[in-house]
Tab-separated table of C-alpha atoms in Angstrom:
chain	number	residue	atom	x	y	z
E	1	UNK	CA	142.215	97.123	64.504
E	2	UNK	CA	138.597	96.313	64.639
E	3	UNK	CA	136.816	97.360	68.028
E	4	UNK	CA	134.718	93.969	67.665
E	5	UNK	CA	137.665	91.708	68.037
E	6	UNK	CA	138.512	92.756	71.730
E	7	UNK	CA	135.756	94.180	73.792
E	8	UNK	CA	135.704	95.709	77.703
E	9	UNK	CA	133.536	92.757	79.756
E	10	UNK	CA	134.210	94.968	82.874
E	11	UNK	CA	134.777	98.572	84.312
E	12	UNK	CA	135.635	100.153	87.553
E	13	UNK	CA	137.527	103.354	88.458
E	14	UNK	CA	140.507	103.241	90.892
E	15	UNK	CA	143.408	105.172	91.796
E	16	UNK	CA	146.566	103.152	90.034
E	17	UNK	CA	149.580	102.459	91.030
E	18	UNK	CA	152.920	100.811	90.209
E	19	UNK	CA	155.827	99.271	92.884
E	20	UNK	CA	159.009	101.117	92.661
E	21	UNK	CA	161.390	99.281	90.687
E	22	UNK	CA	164.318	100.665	92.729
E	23	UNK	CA	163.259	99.567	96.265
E	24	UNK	CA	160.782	97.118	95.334
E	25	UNK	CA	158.587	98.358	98.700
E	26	UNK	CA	157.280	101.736	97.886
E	27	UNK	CA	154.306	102.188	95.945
E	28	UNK	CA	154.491	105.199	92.710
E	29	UNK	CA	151.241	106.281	91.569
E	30	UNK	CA	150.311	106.494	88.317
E	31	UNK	CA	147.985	109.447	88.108
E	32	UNK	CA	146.898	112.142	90.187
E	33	UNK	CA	143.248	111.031	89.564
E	34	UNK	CA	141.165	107.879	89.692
E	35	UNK	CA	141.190	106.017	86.667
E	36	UNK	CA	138.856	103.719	84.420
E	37	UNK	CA	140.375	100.232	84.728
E	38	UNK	CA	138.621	97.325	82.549
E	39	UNK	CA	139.117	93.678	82.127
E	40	UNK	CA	138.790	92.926	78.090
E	41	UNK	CA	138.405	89.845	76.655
E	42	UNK	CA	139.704	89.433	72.600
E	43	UNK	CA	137.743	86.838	70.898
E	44	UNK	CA	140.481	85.728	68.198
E	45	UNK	CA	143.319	85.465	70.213
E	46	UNK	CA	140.829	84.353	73.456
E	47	UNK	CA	143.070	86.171	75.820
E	48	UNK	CA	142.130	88.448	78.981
E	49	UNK	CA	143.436	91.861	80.103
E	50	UNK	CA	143.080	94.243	82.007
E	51	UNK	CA	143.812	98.046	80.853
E	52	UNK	CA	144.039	101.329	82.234
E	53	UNK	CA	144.748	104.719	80.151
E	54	UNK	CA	145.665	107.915	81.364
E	55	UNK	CA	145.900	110.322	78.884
E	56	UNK	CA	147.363	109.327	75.688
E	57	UNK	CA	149.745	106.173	77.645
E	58	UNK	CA	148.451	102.587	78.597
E	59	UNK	CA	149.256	102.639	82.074
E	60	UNK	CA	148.354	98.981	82.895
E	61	UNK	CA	148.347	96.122	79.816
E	62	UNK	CA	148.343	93.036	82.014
E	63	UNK	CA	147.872	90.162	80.095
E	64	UNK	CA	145.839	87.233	82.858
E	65	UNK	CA	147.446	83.864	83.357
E	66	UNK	CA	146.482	81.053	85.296
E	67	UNK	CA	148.684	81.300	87.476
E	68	UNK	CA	148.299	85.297	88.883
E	69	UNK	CA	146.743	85.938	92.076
E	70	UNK	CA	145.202	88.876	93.066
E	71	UNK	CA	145.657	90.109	96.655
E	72	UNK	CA	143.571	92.196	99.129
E	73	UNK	CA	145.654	93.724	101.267
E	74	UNK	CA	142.885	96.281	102.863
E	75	UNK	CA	139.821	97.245	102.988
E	76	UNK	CA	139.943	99.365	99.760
E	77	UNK	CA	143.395	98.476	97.863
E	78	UNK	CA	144.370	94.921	96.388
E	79	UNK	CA	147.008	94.261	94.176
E	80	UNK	CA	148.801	91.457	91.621
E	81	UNK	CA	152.154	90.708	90.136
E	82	UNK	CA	152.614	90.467	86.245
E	83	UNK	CA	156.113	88.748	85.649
E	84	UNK	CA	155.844	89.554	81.745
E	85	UNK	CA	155.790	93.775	82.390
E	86	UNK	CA	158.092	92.838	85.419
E	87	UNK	CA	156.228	95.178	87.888
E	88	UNK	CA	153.361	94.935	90.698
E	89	UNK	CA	150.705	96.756	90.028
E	90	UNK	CA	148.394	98.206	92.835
E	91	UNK	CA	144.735	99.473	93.071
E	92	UNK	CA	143.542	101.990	95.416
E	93	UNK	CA	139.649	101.809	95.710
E	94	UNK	CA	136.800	104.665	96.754
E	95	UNK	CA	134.342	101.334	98.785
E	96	UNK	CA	135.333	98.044	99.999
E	97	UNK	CA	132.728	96.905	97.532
E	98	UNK	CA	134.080	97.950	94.782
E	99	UNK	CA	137.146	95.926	95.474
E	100	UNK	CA	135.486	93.107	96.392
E	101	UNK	CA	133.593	93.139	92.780
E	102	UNK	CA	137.057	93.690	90.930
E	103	UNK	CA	138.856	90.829	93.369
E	104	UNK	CA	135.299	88.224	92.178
E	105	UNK	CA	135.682	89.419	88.407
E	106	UNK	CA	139.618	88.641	88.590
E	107	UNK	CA	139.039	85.260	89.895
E	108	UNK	CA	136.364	84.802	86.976
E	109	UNK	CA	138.221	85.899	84.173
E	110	UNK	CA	141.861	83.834	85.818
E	111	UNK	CA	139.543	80.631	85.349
E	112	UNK	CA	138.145	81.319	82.160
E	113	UNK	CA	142.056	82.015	81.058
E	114	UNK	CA	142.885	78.601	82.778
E	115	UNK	CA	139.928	76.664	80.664
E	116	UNK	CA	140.822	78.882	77.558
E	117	UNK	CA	144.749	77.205	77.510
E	118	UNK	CA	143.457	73.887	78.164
E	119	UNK	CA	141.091	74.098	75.474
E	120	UNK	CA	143.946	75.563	73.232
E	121	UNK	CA	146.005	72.718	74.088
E	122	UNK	CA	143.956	70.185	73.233
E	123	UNK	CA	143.129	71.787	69.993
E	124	UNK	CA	146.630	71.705	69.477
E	125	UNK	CA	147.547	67.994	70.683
E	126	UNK	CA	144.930	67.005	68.003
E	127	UNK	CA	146.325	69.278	65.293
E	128	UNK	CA	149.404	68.219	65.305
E	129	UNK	CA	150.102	64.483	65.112
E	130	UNK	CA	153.584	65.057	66.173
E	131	UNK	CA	152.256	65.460	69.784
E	132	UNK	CA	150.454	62.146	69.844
E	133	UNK	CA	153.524	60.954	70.149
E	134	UNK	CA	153.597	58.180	73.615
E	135	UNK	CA	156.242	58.377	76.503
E	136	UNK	CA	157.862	55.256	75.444
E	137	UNK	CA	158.304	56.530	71.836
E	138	UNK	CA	161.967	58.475	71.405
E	139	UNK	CA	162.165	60.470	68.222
E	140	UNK	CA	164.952	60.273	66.339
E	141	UNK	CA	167.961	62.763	67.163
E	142	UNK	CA	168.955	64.755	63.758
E	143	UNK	CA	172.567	63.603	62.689
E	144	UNK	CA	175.535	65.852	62.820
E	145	UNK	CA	178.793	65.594	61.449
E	146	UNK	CA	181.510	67.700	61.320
E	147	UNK	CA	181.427	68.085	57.581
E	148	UNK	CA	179.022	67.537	55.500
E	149	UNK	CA	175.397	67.946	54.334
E	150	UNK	CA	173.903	67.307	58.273
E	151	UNK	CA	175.428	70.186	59.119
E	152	UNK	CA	174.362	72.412	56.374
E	153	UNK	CA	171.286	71.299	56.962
E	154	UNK	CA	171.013	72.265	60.824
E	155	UNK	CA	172.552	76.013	60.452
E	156	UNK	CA	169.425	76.540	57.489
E	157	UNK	CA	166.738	74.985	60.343
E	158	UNK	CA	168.391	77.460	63.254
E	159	UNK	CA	168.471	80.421	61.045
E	160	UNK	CA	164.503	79.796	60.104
E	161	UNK	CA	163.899	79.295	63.744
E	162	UNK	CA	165.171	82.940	64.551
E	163	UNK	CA	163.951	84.550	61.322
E	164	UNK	CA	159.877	83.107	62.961
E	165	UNK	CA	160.749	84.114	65.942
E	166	UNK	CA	161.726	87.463	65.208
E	167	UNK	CA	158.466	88.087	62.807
E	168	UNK	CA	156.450	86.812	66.278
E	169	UNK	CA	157.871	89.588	67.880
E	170	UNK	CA	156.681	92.017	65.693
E	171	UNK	CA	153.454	91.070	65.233
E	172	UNK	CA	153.272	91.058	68.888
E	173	UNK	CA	154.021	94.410	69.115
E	174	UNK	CA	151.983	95.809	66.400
E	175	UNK	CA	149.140	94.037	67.574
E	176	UNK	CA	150.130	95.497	71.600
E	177	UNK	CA	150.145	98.985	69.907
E	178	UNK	CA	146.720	99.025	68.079
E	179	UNK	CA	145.074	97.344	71.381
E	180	UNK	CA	146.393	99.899	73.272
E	181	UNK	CA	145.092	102.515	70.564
E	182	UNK	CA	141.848	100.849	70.857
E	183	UNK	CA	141.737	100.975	74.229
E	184	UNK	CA	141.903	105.029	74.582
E	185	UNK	CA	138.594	105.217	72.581
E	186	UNK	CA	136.820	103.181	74.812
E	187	UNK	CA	138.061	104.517	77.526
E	188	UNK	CA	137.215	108.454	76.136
E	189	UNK	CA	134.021	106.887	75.363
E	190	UNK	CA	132.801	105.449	78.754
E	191	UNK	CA	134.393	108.602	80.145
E	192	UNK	CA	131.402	110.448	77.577
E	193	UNK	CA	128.914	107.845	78.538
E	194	UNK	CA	129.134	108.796	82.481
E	195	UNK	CA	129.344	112.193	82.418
E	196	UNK	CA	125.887	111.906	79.566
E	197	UNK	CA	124.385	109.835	82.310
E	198	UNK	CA	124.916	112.392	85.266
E	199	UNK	CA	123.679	115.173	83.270
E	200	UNK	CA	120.565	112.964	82.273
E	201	UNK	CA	119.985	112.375	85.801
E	202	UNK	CA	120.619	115.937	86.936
E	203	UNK	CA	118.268	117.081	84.405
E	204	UNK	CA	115.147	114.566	85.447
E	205	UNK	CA	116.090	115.688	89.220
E	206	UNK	CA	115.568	119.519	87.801
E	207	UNK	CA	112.377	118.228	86.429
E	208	UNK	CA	110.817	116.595	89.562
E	209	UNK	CA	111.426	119.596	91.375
E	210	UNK	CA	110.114	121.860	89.213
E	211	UNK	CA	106.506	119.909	89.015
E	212	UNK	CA	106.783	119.774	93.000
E	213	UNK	CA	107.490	123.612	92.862
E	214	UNK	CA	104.794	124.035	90.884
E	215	UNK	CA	102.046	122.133	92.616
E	216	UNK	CA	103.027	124.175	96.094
E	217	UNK	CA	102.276	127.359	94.047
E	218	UNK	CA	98.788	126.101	92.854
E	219	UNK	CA	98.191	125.473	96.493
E	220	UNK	CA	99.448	128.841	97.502
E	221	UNK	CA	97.519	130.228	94.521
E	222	UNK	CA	94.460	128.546	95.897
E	223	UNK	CA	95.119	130.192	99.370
E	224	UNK	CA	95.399	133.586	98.164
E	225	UNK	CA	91.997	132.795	96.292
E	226	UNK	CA	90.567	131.973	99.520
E	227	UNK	CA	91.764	135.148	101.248
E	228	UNK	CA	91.121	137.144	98.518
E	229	UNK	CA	87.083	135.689	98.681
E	230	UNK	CA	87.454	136.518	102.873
E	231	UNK	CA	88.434	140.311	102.336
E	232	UNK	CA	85.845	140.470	99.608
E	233	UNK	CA	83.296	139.513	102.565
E	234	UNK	CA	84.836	141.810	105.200
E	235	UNK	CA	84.615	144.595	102.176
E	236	UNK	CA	80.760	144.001	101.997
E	237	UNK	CA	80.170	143.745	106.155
E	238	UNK	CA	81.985	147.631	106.355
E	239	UNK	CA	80.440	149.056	103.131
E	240	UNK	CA	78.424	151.524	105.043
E	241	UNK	CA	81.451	153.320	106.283
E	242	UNK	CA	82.303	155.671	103.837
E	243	UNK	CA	85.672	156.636	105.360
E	244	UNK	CA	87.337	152.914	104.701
E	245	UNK	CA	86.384	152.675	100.891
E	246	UNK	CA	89.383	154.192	99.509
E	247	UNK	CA	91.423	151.895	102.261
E	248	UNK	CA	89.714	148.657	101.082
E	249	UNK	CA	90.104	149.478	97.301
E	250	UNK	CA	93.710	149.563	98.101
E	251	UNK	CA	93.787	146.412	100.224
E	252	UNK	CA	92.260	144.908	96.945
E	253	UNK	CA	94.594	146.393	94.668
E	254	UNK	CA	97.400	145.293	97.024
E	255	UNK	CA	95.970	141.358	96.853
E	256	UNK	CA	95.469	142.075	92.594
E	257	UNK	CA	98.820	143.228	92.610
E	258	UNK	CA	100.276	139.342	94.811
E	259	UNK	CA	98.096	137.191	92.411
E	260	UNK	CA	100.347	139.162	89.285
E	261	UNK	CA	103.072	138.227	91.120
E	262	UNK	CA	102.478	135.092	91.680
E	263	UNK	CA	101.012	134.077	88.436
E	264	UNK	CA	104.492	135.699	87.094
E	265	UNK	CA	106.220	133.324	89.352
E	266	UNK	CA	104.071	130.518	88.136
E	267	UNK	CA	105.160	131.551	84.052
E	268	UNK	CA	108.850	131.487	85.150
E	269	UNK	CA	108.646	128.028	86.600
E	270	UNK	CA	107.022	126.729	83.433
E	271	UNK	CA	109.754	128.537	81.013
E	272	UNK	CA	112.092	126.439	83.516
E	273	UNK	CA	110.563	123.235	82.449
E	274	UNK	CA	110.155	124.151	79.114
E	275	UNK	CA	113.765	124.669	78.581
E	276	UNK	CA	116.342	121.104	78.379
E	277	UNK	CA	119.609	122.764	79.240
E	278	UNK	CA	122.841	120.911	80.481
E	279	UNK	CA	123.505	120.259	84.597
E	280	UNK	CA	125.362	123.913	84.678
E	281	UNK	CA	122.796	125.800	82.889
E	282	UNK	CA	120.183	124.264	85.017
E	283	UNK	CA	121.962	125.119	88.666
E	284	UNK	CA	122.383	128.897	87.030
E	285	UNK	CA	119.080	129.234	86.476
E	286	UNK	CA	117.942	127.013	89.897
E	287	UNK	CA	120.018	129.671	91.195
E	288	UNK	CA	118.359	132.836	89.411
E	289	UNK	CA	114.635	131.526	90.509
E	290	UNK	CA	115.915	131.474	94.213
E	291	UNK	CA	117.212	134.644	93.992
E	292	UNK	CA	113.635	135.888	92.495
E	293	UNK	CA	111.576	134.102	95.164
E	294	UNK	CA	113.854	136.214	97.462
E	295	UNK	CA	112.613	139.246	96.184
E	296	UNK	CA	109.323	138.548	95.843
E	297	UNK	CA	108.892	137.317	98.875
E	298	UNK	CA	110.813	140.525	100.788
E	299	UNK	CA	107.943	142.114	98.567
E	300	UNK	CA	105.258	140.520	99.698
E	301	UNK	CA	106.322	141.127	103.542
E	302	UNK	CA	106.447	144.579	102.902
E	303	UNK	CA	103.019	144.609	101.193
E	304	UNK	CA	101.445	142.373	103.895
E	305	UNK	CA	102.954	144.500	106.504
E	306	UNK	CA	101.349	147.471	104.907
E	307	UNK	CA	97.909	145.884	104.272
E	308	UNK	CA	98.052	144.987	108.093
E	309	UNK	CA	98.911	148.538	109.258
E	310	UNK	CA	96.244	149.816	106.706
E	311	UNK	CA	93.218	147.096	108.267
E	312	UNK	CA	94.338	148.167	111.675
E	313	UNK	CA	94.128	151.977	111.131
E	314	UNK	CA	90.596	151.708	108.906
E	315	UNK	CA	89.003	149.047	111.320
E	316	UNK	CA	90.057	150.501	114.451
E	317	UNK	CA	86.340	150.879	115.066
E	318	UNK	CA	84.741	148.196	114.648
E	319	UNK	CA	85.872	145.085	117.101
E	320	UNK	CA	84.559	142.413	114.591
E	321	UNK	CA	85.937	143.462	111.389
E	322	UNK	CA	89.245	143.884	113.679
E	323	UNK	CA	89.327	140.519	114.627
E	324	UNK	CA	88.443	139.094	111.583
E	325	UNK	CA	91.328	141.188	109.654
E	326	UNK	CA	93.911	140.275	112.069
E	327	UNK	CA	93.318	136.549	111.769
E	328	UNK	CA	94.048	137.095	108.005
E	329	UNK	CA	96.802	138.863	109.040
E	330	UNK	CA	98.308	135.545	110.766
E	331	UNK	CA	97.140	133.455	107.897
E	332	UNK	CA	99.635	135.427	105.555
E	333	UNK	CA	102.300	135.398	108.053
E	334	UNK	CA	101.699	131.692	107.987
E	335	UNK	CA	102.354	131.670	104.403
E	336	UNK	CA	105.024	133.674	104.618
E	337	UNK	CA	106.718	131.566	106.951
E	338	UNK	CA	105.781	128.292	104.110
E	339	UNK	CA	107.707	130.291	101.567
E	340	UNK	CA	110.585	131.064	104.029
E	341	UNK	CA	110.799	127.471	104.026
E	342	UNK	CA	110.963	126.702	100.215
E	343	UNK	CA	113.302	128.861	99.898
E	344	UNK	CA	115.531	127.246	102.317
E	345	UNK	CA	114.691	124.000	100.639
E	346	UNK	CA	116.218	125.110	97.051
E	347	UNK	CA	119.151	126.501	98.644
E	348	UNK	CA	119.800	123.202	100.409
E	349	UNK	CA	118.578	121.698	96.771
E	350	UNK	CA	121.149	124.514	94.811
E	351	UNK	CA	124.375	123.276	97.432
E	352	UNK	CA	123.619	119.325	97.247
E	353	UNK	CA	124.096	119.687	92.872
């Protein structure tokens, strides 16, 4: 069957159900999940329906008629009766809105069924001159005897009557089995089509947060820069005492040492962006990153810790170059407590995904 013949004009998901045939009260759900359910619309035989498939079974194929009415009956679950599958079926929804949008599209698609028969019946009244035919016209009754050609003649026109009606049938049903055939692939496919879209929209999340990532650590970069130009300064003011050299070239190494580890911060967050992985491989490694900022940021206590313990012990003379040490000091705690923070924000960021 050609997929351009019928084609899906609307879809929703919704928990299906069925009534129980047995007590006619109780409600028998079709699936354990929510499925897609999608009104259709085939252009040849200009006929609506709506169609849900679980699996490898149809489990609605509700053909719409004028004359079907579709029923809220609360906030989130509606229902309708189709008299040709002999059952009730019933739709649990996750919003109100969502109902409301499949209760508006029924009552669209019930009118356009309503002007599609009227339109087919006129197209038949003026196809077939035998249906001009006025009230006060009687057609003529076919005669019967009880032997005789007339009767001959009426078993052959009964017997062609069943042998059409019986190749209707069939056709039905072949044509209900490929529709229904049809209808898993586009189901499987707007199944594929969602899931493509969350992971495209996981992955431009992923991306947005690792440009915002990355302009906090140019800032902190900056920072460090700043400090780095401060200590340089204090350095020069306490150059004439010999005893703090060694102490100061290892305050410097110690502030060499947190730009390394922050530029090698800076190279992982740009492999991050370099790489295009799927929504799971992207959480992983979200999840890897966090873990590293962790570390490097238990390292850097430790570090700033010991620069502060080494300032205080070197400095202990002079009052000035005391001061001025301990307010960088509170400047790195500062940033300590800004990257405490982060952190907090990508865990938040790692449980929301």
């Amino acid at each position: 069957m050609s997929t351009t013949r019928e084609q899906p004009i609307f879809s929703t998901r919704a928990h299906v159900f069925q009534i129980d045939p047995a007590t006619k009260r109780n409600w028998i759900p079709a699936s354990k999940h929510a499925l897609t359910v999608s009104y259709f619309y085939d252009a040849t035989r200009n006929v609506y329906r709506i169609i849900s498939v679980g699996g490898t079974k149809a489990i609605i194929n509700s053909t719409i008629t004028p004359n079907m009415t579709f029923t809220k009956t609360s906030q989130k679950f509606g229902q309708w009766a189709d008299s040709r599958a002999n059952t009730v079926y019933g739709l649990g929804f996750a919003s109100e809105q969502h109902l409301s949008q499949f209760a508006e599209k029924f009552q669209e698609v019930k009118e356009a069924a309503r002007l599609a028969r009227e339109k087919s019946q006129d197209k038949t009244e003026l196809t077939n001159p035998a249906l001009n035919i006025t009230s006060h016209q009687v057609l003529p009754s076919p005669i019967i005897s009880s032997n005789g050609p007339g009767e001959d003649k009426l078993f052959r026109s009964q017997s062609a009557d069943v042998e059409i009606t019986t190749e209707k049938e069939r056709l039905k049903k072949m044509l209900s089995e490929g529709s229904v055939s049809e209808v898993q692939w586009e189901a499987e496919f707007f199944s594929l089509q969602d899931n493509n879209n969350k992971l495209v929209a996981a992955l431009h999340e992923a991306n947005a947060n690792v440009d915002q990532w990355k302009k906090q650590l140019a800032a902190y970069q900056e920072e460090t820069e700043t400090l780095r130009q401060r200590v340089a300064e204090l350095e020069s003011q306490g150059a004439h005492d010999s005893s703090s050299e060694n102490n100061k070239e290892e305050l410097s190494q110690t502030l060499e040492e947190l730009e390394l580890l922050i530029k090698a911060k800076d190279e992982e967050i740009q492999m991050l962006k370099s790489q295009k992985c799927s929504r799971w491989e992207a959480e992983g490694e979200r999840e890897e990153t966090l873990q590293k900022l962790q570390a490097c940021n238990a390292e850097l206590e430790r570090r700033l810790h010991l620069a502060e313990q080494t300032l205080a012990e070197t400095l202990a003379e002079r009052e000035k170059i005391q001061n001025e040490v301990t307010k960088v000091a509170e400047i790195m705690d500062v940033k300590i407590f800004e990257l405490s923070e982060i952190r907090q924000g990508l865990a938040k960021l790692v449980e929301s995904n």
